[in-house]
Short mmCIF file of C-alpha atoms in Angstrom, two decimals:
data_model
loop_
_atom_site.label_atom_id
_atom_site.label_comp_id
_atom_site.label_asym_id
_atom_site.label_seq_id
_atom_site.Cartn_x
_atom_site.Cartn_y
_atom_site.Cartn_z
CA ALA A 12 -8.56 9.19 -4.72
CA TRP A 13 -9.37 7.26 -1.28
CA THR A 14 -7.77 6.02 1.78
CA TRP A 15 -9.03 3.35 4.39
CA THR A 16 -9.34 4.25 7.42
CA SER A 17 -10.93 2.31 11.19
CA ASN A 18 -10.93 4.33 14.48
CA ASP A 19 -8.15 6.03 14.47
CA LEU A 20 -6.09 3.99 11.53
CA GLU A 21 -5.49 4.60 8.37
CA GLY A 22 -4.72 1.97 5.99
CA LEU A 23 -4.88 1.14 2.58
CA ARG A 24 -4.99 3.95 -0.12
CA GLY A 25 -6.34 3.77 -4.14
CA THR A 26 -8.12 5.77 -6.43
CA THR A 27 -11.31 4.67 -8.37
CA PHE A 28 -12.13 5.77 -11.71
CA VAL A 29 -16.27 6.09 -12.94
CA GLU A 30 -17.85 6.94 -15.87
CA LEU A 31 -21.44 7.83 -16.66
CA ASN A 32 -23.30 7.48 -19.71
CA ASP A 33 -25.81 9.75 -21.10
CA SER A 34 -28.69 8.61 -18.14
CA ASN A 35 -26.15 8.81 -16.18
CA GLN A 36 -25.82 5.41 -15.20
CA ILE A 37 -22.68 3.84 -14.11
CA GLN A 38 -21.34 2.21 -17.78
CA TYR A 39 -17.39 2.40 -16.56
CA VAL A 40 -15.51 1.51 -13.26
CA ARG A 41 -11.59 1.33 -12.70
CA GLU A 42 -10.60 0.73 -9.43
CA ILE A 43 -6.89 0.12 -8.35
CA PRO A 44 -5.15 0.21 -4.76
CA GLU A 45 -1.82 0.99 -3.82
CA PRO A 46 0.66 -2.13 -4.49
CA LEU A 47 2.02 -3.22 -1.11
CA TYR A 48 5.38 -4.15 -2.16
CA LYS A 49 6.98 -1.13 -3.88
CA PRO A 50 9.62 -1.92 -6.14
CA GLY A 51 11.21 1.67 -5.98
CA ASP A 52 13.69 1.92 -8.93
CA LEU A 53 13.44 -1.67 -9.44
CA ILE A 54 10.67 -1.20 -11.82
CA LEU A 55 12.37 1.57 -13.89
CA ASP A 56 15.08 -1.07 -14.18
CA VAL A 57 12.86 -3.99 -15.19
CA LEU A 58 10.73 -1.61 -17.24
CA LYS A 59 14.48 -0.70 -19.87
CA THR A 60 15.28 -4.11 -20.04
CA VAL A 61 12.17 -4.78 -21.67
CA THR A 62 12.59 -2.11 -24.12
CA ALA A 63 16.58 -2.38 -24.44
CA ASP A 64 16.11 -3.06 -27.64
CA ALA A 65 13.76 -0.17 -28.82
CA THR A 66 14.36 2.21 -31.68
CA PRO A 67 15.10 5.30 -30.95
CA LYS A 68 12.27 7.87 -32.75
CA PRO A 69 12.02 12.15 -32.96
CA PRO A 70 10.23 13.78 -30.44
CA PRO A 71 6.93 14.15 -31.57
CA GLU A 72 5.64 17.43 -32.22
CA TYR A 73 3.36 19.66 -30.88
CA THR A 74 1.56 22.85 -30.95
CA PRO A 75 2.23 24.70 -27.50
CA ARG A 76 -0.97 25.64 -25.48
CA THR A 77 -2.04 27.02 -22.26
CA PRO A 78 -4.76 24.88 -21.07
CA THR A 79 -6.27 25.68 -17.43
CA LYS A 80 -8.58 23.19 -16.74
CA ALA A 81 -7.03 20.04 -14.93
CA ASN A 82 -8.98 17.61 -17.40
CA GLU A 83 -7.46 19.70 -20.71
CA ILE A 84 -3.95 19.75 -18.60
CA ALA A 85 -3.40 16.30 -18.32
CA LYS A 86 -4.90 15.31 -21.73
CA TYR A 87 -2.11 17.71 -23.18
CA LEU A 88 0.97 16.70 -21.28
CA PHE A 89 0.20 12.82 -22.14
CA ASN A 90 -1.62 13.81 -24.92
CA ASP A 91 0.55 16.31 -26.46
CA VAL A 92 3.93 16.75 -25.01
CA GLN A 93 4.93 13.32 -23.41
CA GLY A 94 8.02 12.73 -24.94
CA SER A 95 8.83 15.80 -26.33
CA SER A 96 9.97 18.53 -24.03
CA PRO A 97 10.37 18.28 -19.85
CA ASP A 98 10.28 21.97 -20.37
CA GLU A 99 6.78 22.62 -21.50
CA ALA A 100 5.63 19.93 -19.10
CA MET A 101 7.35 21.23 -16.10
CA ARG A 102 5.74 24.63 -16.76
CA PHE A 103 2.16 23.22 -15.35
CA PHE A 104 3.47 22.09 -12.17
CA SER A 105 3.59 24.30 -9.00
CA PRO A 106 7.00 24.86 -7.30
CA ASP A 107 5.00 22.76 -4.14
CA ILE A 108 3.90 19.96 -6.62
CA ILE A 109 3.39 16.91 -4.37
CA TYR A 110 3.75 13.76 -6.32
CA ARG A 111 2.99 10.29 -5.26
CA ASP A 112 3.76 7.11 -7.02
CA PHE A 113 3.02 3.96 -5.88
CA ASN A 114 5.63 2.24 -6.99
CA TYR A 115 7.84 4.29 -4.66
CA GLU A 116 7.78 4.82 -0.78
CA GLU A 117 8.59 8.33 -0.65
CA VAL A 118 6.71 11.42 -2.51
CA LEU A 119 8.31 13.40 -4.24
CA ARG A 120 8.09 17.02 -3.62
CA GLY A 121 9.60 19.87 -5.93
CA LYS A 122 10.08 20.70 -9.38
CA ALA A 123 12.92 19.21 -9.49
CA GLU A 124 12.04 15.80 -8.17
CA VAL A 125 9.29 15.87 -10.46
CA ARG A 126 11.32 16.39 -13.36
CA LYS A 127 14.11 14.16 -12.39
CA PHE A 128 10.90 11.19 -12.36
CA ILE A 129 9.79 12.34 -15.51
CA GLU A 130 13.18 12.53 -17.54
CA ASP A 131 13.56 9.03 -15.93
CA PHE A 132 10.57 7.36 -16.88
CA SER A 133 11.52 8.75 -20.77
CA PHE A 134 13.08 6.50 -22.81
CA PRO A 135 12.90 4.65 -26.15
CA GLY A 136 10.08 2.04 -26.25
CA ILE A 137 7.65 2.95 -23.62
CA THR A 138 4.36 5.22 -23.94
CA PHE A 139 1.95 5.94 -21.45
CA ALA A 140 -1.12 5.42 -23.10
CA THR A 141 -4.16 7.47 -22.16
CA GLN A 142 -7.80 5.67 -21.94
CA ARG A 143 -10.24 7.35 -20.53
CA PHE A 144 -10.58 10.99 -18.86
CA ASP A 145 -13.09 12.64 -16.79
CA ASP A 146 -14.53 16.36 -17.37
CA GLY A 147 -12.83 17.40 -14.01
CA GLU A 148 -11.68 20.70 -13.61
CA LYS A 149 -10.16 21.52 -10.41
CA SER A 150 -9.21 18.56 -10.17
CA THR A 151 -8.95 15.54 -12.51
CA CYS A 152 -8.56 11.09 -12.93
CA PHE A 153 -7.68 9.44 -15.55
CA THR A 154 -6.73 5.92 -16.88
CA TRP A 155 -3.60 4.56 -19.06
CA GLU A 156 -1.73 1.69 -19.39
CA VAL A 157 2.20 1.27 -20.18
CA VAL A 158 3.12 -0.10 -23.97
CA LEU A 159 6.48 -1.32 -24.08
CA GLU A 160 7.50 -1.95 -27.14
CA GLY A 161 9.09 -5.78 -27.06
CA ALA A 162 7.01 -6.62 -24.21
CA PRO A 163 4.11 -9.80 -24.86
CA GLU A 164 0.97 -9.04 -26.37
CA GLY A 165 -1.68 -8.55 -23.33
CA SER A 166 1.01 -7.61 -21.02
CA ALA A 167 0.54 -3.74 -20.79
CA ILE A 168 0.32 -2.39 -16.75
CA LYS A 169 -3.15 -0.32 -16.43
CA GLY A 170 -2.98 2.41 -13.88
CA ILE A 171 -4.97 5.14 -12.48
CA SER A 172 -3.74 8.98 -12.04
CA PHE A 173 -5.49 11.76 -9.89
CA TYR A 174 -4.10 15.38 -11.02
CA GLU A 175 -5.45 18.22 -8.95
CA VAL A 176 -4.86 22.29 -9.47
CA ASP A 177 -4.57 25.44 -7.73
CA GLU A 178 -6.40 28.61 -8.75
CA SER A 179 -3.94 29.15 -11.27
CA GLY A 180 -4.09 26.06 -13.20
CA LEU A 181 -0.63 24.81 -12.09
CA VAL A 182 -0.52 21.28 -10.70
CA THR A 183 -0.08 20.90 -6.91
CA TYR A 184 -0.99 17.12 -6.37
CA VAL A 185 -0.81 14.18 -8.24
CA ARG A 186 -1.07 10.27 -7.33
CA ASP A 187 -0.05 7.54 -9.53
CA VAL A 188 -1.72 3.99 -8.99
CA PRO A 189 -0.31 1.14 -10.98
CA GLU A 190 -1.77 -2.32 -10.81
CA SER A 191 -0.28 -5.36 -9.84
CA GLY A 192 1.30 -7.83 -12.27
CA LEU A 193 -0.34 -10.38 -10.32
CA LYS A 194 -4.45 -10.48 -10.32
CA PRO A 195 -5.53 -10.75 -7.34
CA PRO A 196 -2.55 -9.29 -5.71
CA PRO A 197 -0.84 -12.02 -3.07
CA LEU A 198 0.40 -9.33 -0.78
CA GLY A 199 -3.33 -7.31 -0.89
CA LYS A 200 -5.46 -10.32 -0.94
CA LEU A 201 -3.18 -11.70 2.23
CA ALA A 202 -3.98 -7.97 3.77
CA ARG A 203 -7.23 -7.68 3.47
CA GLN A 204 -7.72 -11.22 5.21
CA PHE A 205 -5.20 -10.57 8.09
CA ARG A 206 -6.52 -6.50 8.93
CA PRO A 207 -10.10 -6.10 6.80
CA ALA A 208 -10.78 -2.86 8.29
CA VAL A 209 -7.64 -0.80 6.75
CA GLY A 210 -6.25 -3.84 3.91
CA VAL A 211 -2.56 -3.35 5.35
CA PHE A 212 -0.20 -5.31 7.77
CA GLN A 213 0.58 -2.60 9.51
CA PRO A 214 -1.69 0.37 9.56
CA VAL A 215 -0.70 3.54 11.10
CA SER A 216 -2.28 6.76 13.02
CA ILE A 217 -4.71 8.62 11.29
CA GLY A 218 -2.67 12.09 9.19
CA SER A 219 1.01 10.56 10.11
CA ARG A 220 2.13 9.61 6.76
CA ASP A 221 3.48 11.55 4.74
CA ALA A 222 1.39 13.02 2.16
CA LEU A 223 -1.58 11.08 1.21
#
């Protein structure tokens, strides 16, 4: 997870996933910067419209486990528990969780806000399909795509998530970065041309934003 800085200003934020082969050579990279236009709940309305005709399915069955390493927690939450039990998912979040999803301007704080967010994005026809995980123990980065029932083939939105856990194995920080539907993102391209050092139209003082 990174933030562009220049002197006393900070600007564009994003996440980079890097995978090495057995010879420690880079074999895969995915890097996604934050979208400068953040649609907020409009993205939820769009996703629900696309999946309006999806057929509800019974919650998937899973075997309860308590992984403590960051990458194993992420795998468990997305590959086993997703779409099943919000209670089981929330068991892994710290009471002080800070959750940054770059579809939104504001961060989510505390388990109540995070639970509502997870429940809002759990509806028939949507799946966050994981693709690649790192092997991090205290923090982890993984890639995914949003698969929507009824959406045109090849239209899946890709993204990257970063999870950080504390000593007790509870998730304390999350950063989700979805890619833009337009490539290259027009606002991002203009901002990087206008302010190449910080990559946004209006940079702010370092440390002044509410949770990176």
